[in-house]
Amino acid sequence: MPPANTNLKMMIDIDILFAWGGVTKCYQKGEVIFYEEDMPRFYHQILSGQVRMYHINEEGREFSQGTFGIGQSFGEPPIFVGKPYPAMAQAMVDTVTIRLGRETFLKIVEEYPAIKTAFLQLMAERVYHKAVKASSLVNNPPEVRILGFLQQLKHGKPPDGRALVPYTRQEIANATGLRVETVIRTLRKMAEAGQVEIRNRKLYF
Amino acid sequence: MPPANTNLKMMIDIDILFAWGGVTKCYQKGEVIFYEEDMPRFYHQILSGQVRMYHINEEGREFSQGTFGIGQSFGEPPIFVGKPYPAMAQAMVDTVTIRLGRETFLKIVEEYPAIKTAFLQLMAERVYHKAVKASSLVNNPPEVRILGFLQQLKHGKPPDGRALVPYTRQEIANATGLRVETVIRTLRKMAEAGQVEIRNRKLYF
DNA sequence: CGAGTGATTGACTGCGTTCAACCGACGTGG
DNA sequence: CCACGTCGGTTGAACGCAGTCAATCACTCG
């Protein structure tokens, strides 16, 4: 199952990546692609599978920065700004990526104006989404946070009735800064209110 | 007093902005530059003063997305992605900006590769900071949130002893998603622990 | 069938919020 | 020069909601 926020257009054409020396790399489910504090050495783009970026704080609690699907790239901002990764990346399922050295990637960006523009827009979109997400996370009760999370999944999706939400309660909790139990109890209330639907433990929105 | 996170390099050279038809605009303290949900019509760059971007939620609570000082631009992501502003911008003090129509701005970005690169890096930096900020805001007790906020102000600042924090308790509360009272109580505890200093109601970090 | 994973429920607790005052510094006008 | 208004800072008391802990349930897969 592809992640709900999959953006179908490829960030960089695969032929270009291979032409510039990109190589594929396979990761098993659960394998870590890079750790927090690592310096970025590669540009990563997903050929198949799904990747999650998240942060673990001092008390051992996770916070998801986002999930990425086929065609999407991840972990680029630190490449552009020359800082270490602020979060770790992990394959959620068996995943194949194509990767390219940091320097080569930056050369490609300078070489193709259209690609530079695409990344400018991508970064702008990420800023935008993180701003919206922050608003919905901070200062808001559980119901609003969860609604915000669910709505962001709907991007570009046709509003044809309800769709299965491909996330576990735990994943929703990690993305919204709530505890699993709170997510469960809030979702039940929301189901009673008709805002979501729960059919044998599956969540529809 | 310039905001603590002032980035001294100008985003776009002022001569270029004027050459392309940029005009200056004055805002009085408290004046709103644009509202949430407005479609972006201008690129804004600060000549003097200080601007705050923030969001007001349903319950009337504010959440600061950031503050911007001399030489900085703000509100660009929606221009690049063609969406309405997710937050409003307001002059915190009397402020002068230079502004330029959206279309002209985009033309400049395409015209000058160096400027395009600068904005790519700027957007990447913003993503980075918002990611770090989100981690520190969610799932964390007041002390950690406030520490995160204070540390982000230190960027590039020489660590020469303590500096006056140019923010009111209310502003810190709005930026961290806490209540004023909680900020006050937590700061007092932190002062006792030596993490900050409070001299006649002024905060030093 | 047994192990493992995710979902669920109940009881209790604690922390940050809420509400309501008051304080201290500063500026302005009569 | 002082009275007054305003704004930011401070304190105390009570409350309520989400977190915590612990146990159980439902489903899947080897």
Short mmCIF file of C-alpha atoms (C1' of nucleotides) in Angstrom, two decimals:
data_model
loop_
_atom_site.label_atom_id
_atom_site.label_comp_id
_atom_site.label_asym_id
_atom_site.label_seq_id
_atom_site.Cartn_x
_atom_site.Cartn_y
_atom_site.Cartn_z
CA MET A 1 0.00 0.00 0.00
CA PRO A 2 1.45 3.35 -1.02
CA PRO A 3 1.54 6.04 1.63
CA ALA A 4 -1.40 8.39 1.50
CA ASN A 5 0.67 11.43 0.71
CA THR A 6 2.51 9.93 -2.26
CA ASN A 7 3.35 12.52 -4.82
CA LEU A 8 3.34 10.71 -8.11
CA LYS A 9 5.72 12.89 -10.05
CA MET A 10 9.35 11.86 -9.68
CA MET A 11 11.58 14.49 -8.21
CA ILE A 12 14.45 13.78 -10.61
CA ASP A 13 14.10 11.65 -13.71
CA ILE A 14 15.61 8.26 -13.03
CA ASP A 15 17.58 8.26 -16.27
CA ILE A 16 19.32 11.42 -15.20
CA LEU A 17 20.15 9.95 -11.82
CA PHE A 18 21.68 6.86 -13.41
CA ALA A 19 23.52 8.93 -16.00
CA TRP A 20 25.20 10.85 -13.20
CA GLY A 21 26.27 7.72 -11.37
CA GLY A 22 23.27 7.02 -9.16
CA VAL A 23 23.14 3.51 -7.74
CA THR A 24 20.24 1.57 -6.32
CA LYS A 25 20.20 0.40 -2.74
CA CYS A 26 17.89 -2.02 -1.01
CA TYR A 27 16.75 -1.73 2.59
CA GLN A 28 14.86 -4.34 4.55
CA LYS A 29 11.81 -3.44 6.55
CA GLY A 30 12.96 -1.66 9.68
CA GLU A 31 16.44 -0.91 8.39
CA VAL A 32 17.80 2.54 9.19
CA ILE A 33 18.89 4.64 6.21
CA PHE A 34 20.55 7.37 8.22
CA TYR A 35 20.65 8.45 11.83
CA GLU A 36 20.03 11.74 13.53
CA GLU A 37 23.23 13.82 13.74
CA ASP A 38 24.78 12.06 10.72
CA MET A 39 26.16 14.42 8.11
CA PRO A 40 24.32 13.99 4.81
CA ARG A 41 26.41 12.10 2.28
CA PHE A 42 23.76 11.08 -0.25
CA TYR A 43 20.67 12.24 -2.03
CA HIS A 44 17.95 9.59 -1.69
CA GLN A 45 14.99 8.97 -3.97
CA ILE A 46 12.53 6.15 -3.48
CA LEU A 47 12.02 3.61 -6.30
CA SER A 48 9.73 1.38 -4.28
CA GLY A 49 8.62 1.05 -0.70
CA GLN A 50 8.08 3.61 2.02
CA VAL A 51 10.28 5.60 4.36
CA ARG A 52 9.55 7.30 7.63
CA MET A 53 11.53 10.15 9.13
CA TYR A 54 11.30 10.56 12.86
CA HIS A 55 12.97 11.83 15.94
CA ILE A 56 13.37 10.15 19.31
CA ASN A 57 13.58 12.47 22.27
CA GLU A 58 15.34 12.06 25.60
CA GLU A 59 12.42 10.21 27.17
CA GLY A 60 12.35 7.75 24.28
CA ARG A 61 9.18 9.13 22.71
CA GLU A 62 8.96 9.23 18.94
CA PHE A 63 7.80 12.09 16.81
CA SER A 64 7.22 11.57 13.08
CA GLN A 65 8.39 14.28 10.73
CA GLY A 66 6.73 12.61 7.77
CA THR A 67 6.50 9.56 5.56
CA PHE A 68 7.64 9.31 1.96
CA GLY A 69 6.60 7.06 -0.90
CA ILE A 70 7.47 6.09 -4.43
CA GLY A 71 9.08 8.83 -6.49
CA GLN A 72 9.68 11.07 -3.52
CA SER A 73 13.00 12.18 -2.18
CA PHE A 74 13.79 12.74 1.47
CA GLY A 75 16.50 14.24 3.63
CA GLU A 76 17.41 16.98 1.16
CA PRO A 77 17.26 20.08 3.36
CA PRO A 78 20.41 19.17 5.31
CA ILE A 79 22.23 18.70 2.00
CA PHE A 80 21.39 22.24 0.96
CA VAL A 81 22.23 23.84 4.27
CA GLY A 82 25.24 21.71 5.19
CA LYS A 83 23.96 20.61 8.56
CA PRO A 84 23.53 17.16 10.13
CA TYR A 85 20.22 15.36 9.89
CA PRO A 86 17.74 16.46 12.56
CA ALA A 87 15.91 13.14 12.40
CA MET A 88 16.47 9.54 11.40
CA ALA A 89 15.11 7.76 8.33
CA GLN A 90 13.90 4.19 8.41
CA ALA A 91 12.37 1.85 5.84
CA MET A 92 8.81 1.05 6.93
CA VAL A 93 8.63 -1.83 4.45
CA ASP A 94 11.19 -3.40 2.14
CA THR A 95 12.38 -0.44 0.13
CA VAL A 96 14.58 0.28 -2.89
CA THR A 97 16.16 3.69 -3.34
CA ILE A 98 18.45 5.26 -5.84
CA ARG A 99 21.14 7.33 -4.25
CA LEU A 100 23.74 9.78 -5.40
CA GLY A 101 26.64 11.53 -3.67
CA ARG A 102 25.85 14.86 -2.11
CA GLU A 103 28.25 16.79 -4.33
CA THR A 104 26.98 15.22 -7.52
CA PHE A 105 23.42 16.00 -6.50
CA LEU A 106 24.25 19.66 -5.95
CA LYS A 107 25.94 19.71 -9.36
CA ILE A 108 22.79 18.36 -11.01
CA VAL A 109 20.70 21.00 -9.31
CA GLU A 110 22.98 23.70 -10.68
CA GLU A 111 23.11 22.08 -14.09
CA TYR A 112 19.35 21.87 -14.74
CA PRO A 113 17.39 25.04 -13.99
CA ALA A 114 14.12 23.14 -14.17
CA ILE A 115 15.30 20.76 -11.45
CA LYS A 116 16.45 23.64 -9.31
CA THR A 117 13.00 25.17 -9.66
CA ALA A 118 11.37 21.88 -8.79
CA PHE A 119 13.34 21.65 -5.57
CA LEU A 120 12.66 25.27 -4.73
CA GLN A 121 8.96 24.53 -5.03
CA LEU A 122 9.31 21.31 -3.09
CA MET A 123 11.09 23.06 -0.23
CA ALA A 124 8.50 25.84 -0.25
CA GLU A 125 5.75 23.22 -0.06
CA ARG A 126 7.47 21.54 2.87
CA VAL A 127 7.73 24.84 4.73
CA TYR A 128 4.07 25.43 4.07
CA HIS A 129 3.00 22.04 5.32
CA LYS A 130 5.17 22.19 8.38
CA ALA A 131 3.71 25.58 9.23
CA VAL A 132 0.17 24.26 8.93
CA LYS A 133 1.06 21.14 10.86
CA ALA A 134 2.67 23.11 13.67
CA SER A 135 -0.48 25.22 14.00
CA SER A 136 -2.63 22.15 14.26
CA LEU A 137 -0.34 20.39 16.74
CA VAL A 138 0.32 23.14 19.22
CA ASN A 139 -2.35 24.59 21.44
CA ASN A 140 -5.00 22.20 20.25
CA PRO A 141 -7.00 19.40 21.82
CA PRO A 142 -6.60 15.81 20.56
CA GLU A 143 -9.56 15.92 18.22
CA VAL A 144 -8.21 18.90 16.29
CA ARG A 145 -4.75 17.40 16.05
CA ILE A 146 -6.04 14.14 14.67
CA LEU A 147 -8.36 15.92 12.25
CA GLY A 148 -5.40 17.96 11.04
CA PHE A 149 -3.38 14.81 10.49
CA LEU A 150 -6.17 13.07 8.62
CA GLN A 151 -6.93 16.05 6.42
CA GLN A 152 -3.34 16.40 5.32
CA LEU A 153 -3.59 12.87 3.96
CA LYS A 154 -6.42 13.91 1.69
CA HIS A 155 -4.23 16.14 -0.48
CA GLY A 156 -5.21 15.73 -4.09
CA LYS A 157 -7.28 12.71 -3.24
CA PRO A 158 -10.74 12.67 -4.77
CA PRO A 159 -13.31 13.24 -2.02
CA ASP A 160 -15.24 10.17 -3.11
CA GLY A 161 -16.62 8.97 0.16
CA ARG A 162 -14.32 7.63 2.84
CA ALA A 163 -10.95 6.04 2.34
CA LEU A 164 -9.07 3.57 4.51
CA VAL A 165 -6.45 5.31 6.62
CA PRO A 166 -3.24 3.28 6.19
CA TYR A 167 -1.83 4.15 9.58
CA THR A 168 -1.90 2.37 12.90
CA ARG A 169 -3.13 4.19 16.02
CA GLN A 170 0.45 4.21 17.21
CA GLU A 171 1.62 5.93 14.04
CA ILE A 172 -1.12 8.53 14.36
CA ALA A 173 -0.06 9.05 17.96
CA ASN A 174 3.57 9.54 16.95
CA ALA A 175 2.59 12.04 14.28
CA THR A 176 0.29 14.07 16.50
CA GLY A 177 2.23 14.03 19.75
CA LEU A 178 -0.49 12.11 21.59
CA ARG A 179 -0.49 8.75 23.34
CA VAL A 180 -2.00 5.67 21.73
CA GLU A 181 -4.78 5.47 24.28
CA THR A 182 -5.74 9.07 23.71
CA VAL A 183 -5.85 8.50 19.96
CA ILE A 184 -8.07 5.47 20.42
CA ARG A 185 -10.47 7.18 22.78
CA THR A 186 -10.64 10.30 20.64
CA LEU A 187 -11.22 8.31 17.45
CA ARG A 188 -14.09 6.46 19.12
CA LYS A 189 -15.71 9.74 20.07
CA MET A 190 -15.17 11.05 16.55
CA ALA A 191 -16.76 7.91 15.14
CA GLU A 192 -19.82 8.47 17.30
CA ALA A 193 -19.97 12.02 16.03
CA GLY A 194 -19.75 10.75 12.45
CA GLN A 195 -16.46 12.46 11.66
CA VAL A 196 -14.74 9.16 10.92
CA GLU A 197 -15.82 5.58 10.56
CA ILE A 198 -14.46 2.49 12.28
CA ARG A 199 -15.33 -0.91 10.84
CA ASN A 200 -13.72 -3.86 12.61
CA ARG A 201 -10.79 -1.82 13.84
CA LYS A 202 -10.09 -0.28 10.46
CA LEU A 203 -10.26 3.47 10.27
CA TYR A 204 -11.98 5.27 7.38
CA PHE A 205 -11.91 9.00 6.70
CA MET B 1 16.26 46.39 18.93
CA PRO B 2 16.73 43.92 16.08
CA PRO B 3 15.15 40.52 16.53
CA ALA B 4 17.50 37.93 17.86
CA ASN B 5 17.37 35.79 14.75
CA THR B 6 18.20 38.56 12.30
CA ASN B 7 20.09 37.26 9.34
CA LEU B 8 22.24 40.12 8.21
CA LYS B 9 22.60 39.25 4.56
CA MET B 10 19.88 40.74 2.38
CA MET B 11 17.82 38.22 0.50
CA ILE B 12 17.73 40.25 -2.71
CA ASP B 13 19.94 43.26 -3.37
CA ILE B 14 17.89 46.39 -2.89
CA ASP B 15 19.11 47.92 -6.14
CA ILE B 16 17.77 44.96 -8.04
CA LEU B 17 14.39 45.22 -6.29
CA PHE B 18 14.09 48.90 -7.16
CA ALA B 19 15.30 48.29 -10.72
CA TRP B 20 12.44 45.82 -11.20
CA GLY B 21 9.83 48.20 -9.88
CA GLY B 22 9.89 47.50 -6.15
CA VAL B 23 8.28 50.16 -3.99
CA THR B 24 8.67 50.89 -0.32
CA LYS B 25 5.78 50.66 2.07
CA CYS B 26 5.46 51.83 5.65
CA TYR B 27 3.51 50.03 8.34
CA GLN B 28 2.72 51.36 11.77
CA LYS B 29 3.28 49.26 14.84
CA GLY B 30 0.50 46.69 14.99
CA GLU B 31 -0.57 47.10 11.38
CA VAL B 32 -1.40 43.90 9.53
CA ILE B 33 0.55 43.29 6.34
CA PHE B 34 -1.53 40.35 5.18
CA TYR B 35 -4.12 38.06 6.64
CA GLU B 36 -4.45 34.32 6.82
CA GLU B 37 -6.24 32.93 3.76
CA ASP B 38 -5.23 35.90 1.59
CA MET B 39 -3.70 34.95 -1.72
CA PRO B 40 -0.12 36.22 -1.95
CA ARG B 41 0.16 39.25 -4.20
CA PHE B 42 3.55 40.62 -3.19
CA TYR B 43 7.05 39.66 -2.24
CA HIS B 44 8.00 41.47 0.98
CA GLN B 45 11.48 42.32 2.22
CA ILE B 46 12.18 44.30 5.39
CA LEU B 47 14.18 47.53 5.18
CA SER B 48 13.68 48.43 8.82
CA GLY B 49 11.58 47.23 11.70
CA GLN B 50 10.33 43.80 12.66
CA VAL B 51 7.53 41.53 11.53
CA ARG B 52 5.79 38.65 13.23
CA MET B 53 3.94 35.84 11.48
CA TYR B 54 1.33 34.07 13.52
CA HIS B 55 -1.84 32.07 13.45
CA ILE B 56 -4.94 32.47 15.58
CA ASN B 57 -6.91 29.30 16.16
CA GLU B 58 -10.61 28.76 16.76
CA GLU B 59 -10.31 29.34 20.50
CA GLY B 60 -8.54 32.63 19.92
CA ARG B 61 -5.14 31.38 20.96
CA GLU B 62 -2.11 32.63 19.08
CA PHE B 63 0.78 30.60 17.76
CA SER B 64 3.88 32.33 16.38
CA GLN B 65 5.42 30.93 13.24
CA GLY B 66 8.40 33.24 13.50
CA THR B 67 9.69 36.79 13.59
CA PHE B 68 11.67 38.52 10.88
CA GLY B 69 14.07 41.44 10.96
CA ILE B 70 16.05 43.77 8.72
CA GLY B 71 17.09 42.30 5.38
CA GLN B 72 14.85 39.28 5.74
CA SER B 73 11.96 38.39 3.52
CA PHE B 74 8.79 36.68 4.69
CA GLY B 75 5.73 35.04 3.25
CA GLU B 76 7.51 33.59 0.23
CA PRO B 77 6.49 29.91 0.39
CA PRO B 78 2.88 30.61 -0.63
CA ILE B 79 4.17 32.56 -3.62
CA PHE B 80 6.13 29.56 -4.83
CA VAL B 81 3.36 27.05 -4.26
CA GLY B 82 0.40 29.21 -5.26
CA LYS B 83 -1.56 28.74 -2.07
CA PRO B 84 -3.10 31.23 0.37
CA TYR B 85 -1.15 32.37 3.39
CA PRO B 86 -1.43 29.93 6.32
CA ALA B 87 -0.77 32.73 8.83
CA MET B 88 -1.00 36.48 9.17
CA ALA B 89 1.86 38.98 9.22
CA GLN B 90 1.92 41.98 11.48
CA ALA B 91 4.42 44.78 12.11
CA MET B 92 5.68 44.46 15.69
CA VAL B 93 7.16 47.98 15.54
CA ASP B 94 7.02 50.72 12.92
CA THR B 95 8.34 48.97 9.85
CA VAL B 96 9.38 49.80 6.29
CA THR B 97 9.37 47.14 3.61
CA ILE B 98 10.10 47.03 -0.05
CA ARG B 99 7.57 45.04 -2.00
CA LEU B 100 7.25 43.68 -5.47
CA GLY B 101 4.44 42.01 -7.37
CA ARG B 102 4.31 38.25 -7.15
CA GLU B 103 4.86 37.71 -10.89
CA THR B 104 7.79 40.08 -11.06
CA PHE B 105 9.39 38.36 -8.11
CA LEU B 106 9.09 34.97 -9.78
CA LYS B 107 10.64 36.45 -12.91
CA ILE B 108 13.61 37.72 -10.93
CA VAL B 109 14.12 34.31 -9.39
CA GLU B 110 14.21 32.74 -12.85
CA GLU B 111 16.44 35.50 -14.20
CA TYR B 112 19.22 35.24 -11.61
CA PRO B 113 20.46 31.72 -10.87
CA ALA B 114 22.31 32.96 -7.80
CA ILE B 115 19.09 34.34 -6.36
CA LYS B 116 17.27 31.14 -7.12
CA THR B 117 19.96 29.25 -5.27
CA ALA B 118 19.73 31.64 -2.35
CA PHE B 119 16.01 31.03 -2.04
CA LEU B 120 16.46 27.30 -2.38
CA GLN B 121 18.86 27.42 0.54
CA LEU B 122 16.59 29.71 2.49
CA MET B 123 13.61 27.40 2.05
CA ALA B 124 15.76 24.41 2.99
CA GLU B 125 16.86 26.23 6.13
CA ARG B 126 13.26 27.00 7.02
CA VAL B 127 12.27 23.36 6.61
CA TYR B 128 15.17 22.41 8.81
CA HIS B 129 14.28 24.86 11.55
CA LYS B 130 10.63 23.99 11.50
CA ALA B 131 11.51 20.33 11.84
CA VAL B 132 13.72 21.00 14.84
CA LYS B 133 11.14 23.32 16.35
CA ALA B 134 8.36 20.78 15.94
CA SER B 135 10.44 18.16 17.73
CA SER B 136 11.06 20.48 20.61
CA LEU B 137 7.43 21.60 20.87
CA VAL B 138 5.63 18.29 20.71
CA ASN B 139 5.88 15.69 23.40
CA ASN B 140 8.01 17.83 25.63
CA PRO B 141 7.58 19.45 29.05
CA PRO B 142 7.64 23.27 29.37
CA GLU B 143 11.29 23.49 30.30
CA VAL B 144 12.45 21.73 27.15
CA ARG B 145 10.17 23.80 24.92
CA ILE B 146 11.44 27.06 26.36
CA LEU B 147 15.04 25.91 26.15
CA GLY B 148 14.46 25.02 22.50
CA PHE B 149 13.04 28.45 21.84
CA LEU B 150 15.89 30.23 23.57
CA GLN B 151 18.57 28.20 21.86
CA GLN B 152 17.21 28.89 18.44
CA LEU B 153 17.74 32.60 19.18
CA LYS B 154 21.43 31.99 19.69
CA HIS B 155 22.08 31.12 16.06
CA GLY B 156 25.37 32.62 15.01
CA LYS B 157 25.50 34.68 18.16
CA PRO B 158 28.83 34.60 19.95
CA PRO B 159 28.44 32.68 23.21
CA ASP B 160 29.92 35.59 25.18
CA GLY B 161 28.08 35.26 28.43
CA ARG B 162 24.36 35.91 28.62
CA ALA B 163 22.33 38.15 26.38
CA LEU B 164 19.07 39.92 27.04
CA VAL B 165 16.16 38.02 25.56
CA PRO B 166 14.10 40.59 23.62
CA TYR B 167 10.81 38.80 24.07
CA THR B 168 8.01 39.17 26.59
CA ARG B 169 6.77 36.15 28.52
CA GLN B 170 3.62 36.34 26.44
CA GLU B 171 5.60 36.13 23.22
CA ILE B 172 7.55 33.16 24.52
CA ALA B 173 4.26 31.55 25.46
CA ASN B 174 2.84 32.12 21.98
CA ALA B 175 5.93 30.65 20.38
CA THR B 176 6.06 27.56 22.58
CA GLY B 177 2.38 26.78 22.89
CA LEU B 178 2.32 27.32 26.63
CA ARG B 179 0.40 29.76 28.84
CA VAL B 180 1.99 32.88 30.22
CA GLU B 181 1.75 31.62 33.77
CA THR B 182 3.46 28.38 32.89
CA VAL B 183 6.27 30.26 31.14
CA ILE B 184 6.75 32.49 34.18
CA ARG B 185 6.77 29.61 36.64
CA THR B 186 9.09 27.54 34.49
CA LEU B 187 11.50 30.42 33.93
CA ARG B 188 11.70 30.98 37.67
CA LYS B 189 12.60 27.34 38.20
CA MET B 190 15.16 27.56 35.42
CA ALA B 191 16.65 30.67 37.02
CA GLU B 192 17.04 28.81 40.30
CA ALA B 193 18.76 26.01 38.43
CA GLY B 194 21.09 28.54 36.79
CA GLN B 195 19.92 27.84 33.25
CA VAL B 196 18.79 31.43 32.75
CA GLU B 197 19.08 34.65 34.69
CA ILE B 198 16.36 37.08 35.73
CA ARG B 199 17.39 40.55 36.82
CA ASN B 200 14.51 42.89 37.68
CA ARG B 201 12.09 41.10 35.42
CA LYS B 202 14.48 41.08 32.48
CA LEU B 203 15.42 37.68 31.09
CA TYR B 204 19.02 36.80 30.18
CA PHE B 205 20.17 33.65 28.42
"C1'" DC C 1 -2.16 -23.87 18.14
"C1'" DG C 2 0.92 -20.39 20.09
"C1'" DA C 3 3.35 -16.16 19.42
"C1'" DG C 4 3.16 -11.56 18.15
"C1'" DT C 5 1.14 -7.28 16.97
"C1'" DG C 6 -2.22 -3.82 17.27
"C1'" DA C 7 -6.58 -2.26 19.48
"C1'" DT C 8 -9.19 -1.46 23.62
"C1'" DT C 9 -10.76 -0.52 28.27
"C1'" DG C 10 -10.64 1.05 33.14
"C1'" DA C 11 -8.68 3.39 37.17
"C1'" DC C 12 -5.65 6.67 38.88
"C1'" DT C 13 -2.49 10.54 38.81
"C1'" DG C 14 -0.21 14.74 37.87
"C1'" DC C 15 0.78 18.60 35.40
"C1'" DG C 16 -0.37 22.56 32.88
"C1'" DT C 17 -4.39 25.31 32.40
"C1'" DT C 18 -7.77 28.37 34.10
"C1'" DC C 19 -9.42 31.99 36.88
"C1'" DA C 20 -8.76 35.75 39.73
"C1'" DA C 21 -6.15 38.80 41.91
"C1'" DC C 22 -2.23 41.86 42.76
"C1'" DC C 23 2.30 44.02 41.87
"C1'" DG C 24 5.77 47.06 39.73
"C1'" DA C 25 7.44 50.11 36.13
"C1'" DC C 26 6.51 53.60 32.98
"C1'" DG C 27 4.30 57.37 30.57
"C1'" DT C 28 0.94 60.97 30.15
"C1'" DG C 29 -1.93 64.75 31.26
"C1'" DG C 30 -4.08 68.00 34.50
"C1'" DC D 1 4.53 66.53 40.73
"C1'" DC D 2 1.30 63.28 41.54
"C1'" DA D 3 -2.93 60.66 39.99
"C1'" DC D 4 -4.12 57.59 36.89
"C1'" DG D 5 -4.08 54.20 33.13
"C1'" DT D 6 -1.72 50.63 30.89
"C1'" DC D 7 1.08 46.80 30.21
"C1'" DG D 8 3.92 43.10 31.51
"C1'" DG D 9 5.10 40.24 35.29
"C1'" DT D 10 3.78 37.37 39.40
"C1'" DT D 11 1.30 34.48 42.65
"C1'" DG D 12 -2.13 31.21 44.58
"C1'" DA D 13 -5.89 27.90 44.37
"C1'" DA D 14 -8.77 24.68 42.05
"C1'" DC D 15 -9.85 22.04 38.09
"C1'" DG D 16 -9.86 18.86 34.28
"C1'" DC D 17 -7.88 16.47 30.67
"C1'" DA D 18 -4.45 13.67 28.70
"C1'" DG D 19 -0.90 10.75 30.37
"C1'" DT D 20 0.35 6.54 32.80
"C1'" DC D 21 -0.07 1.85 34.18
"C1'" DA D 22 -1.92 -2.53 33.75
"C1'" DA D 23 -4.68 -5.89 31.93
"C1'" DT D 24 -7.45 -7.95 28.26
"C1'" DC D 25 -9.13 -8.66 23.57
"C1'" DA D 26 -9.01 -9.49 18.41
"C1'" DC D 27 -6.74 -10.83 14.51
"C1'" DT D 28 -2.87 -12.76 11.64
"C1'" DC D 29 0.70 -15.61 10.51
"C1'" DG D 30 4.11 -19.35 10.78
#
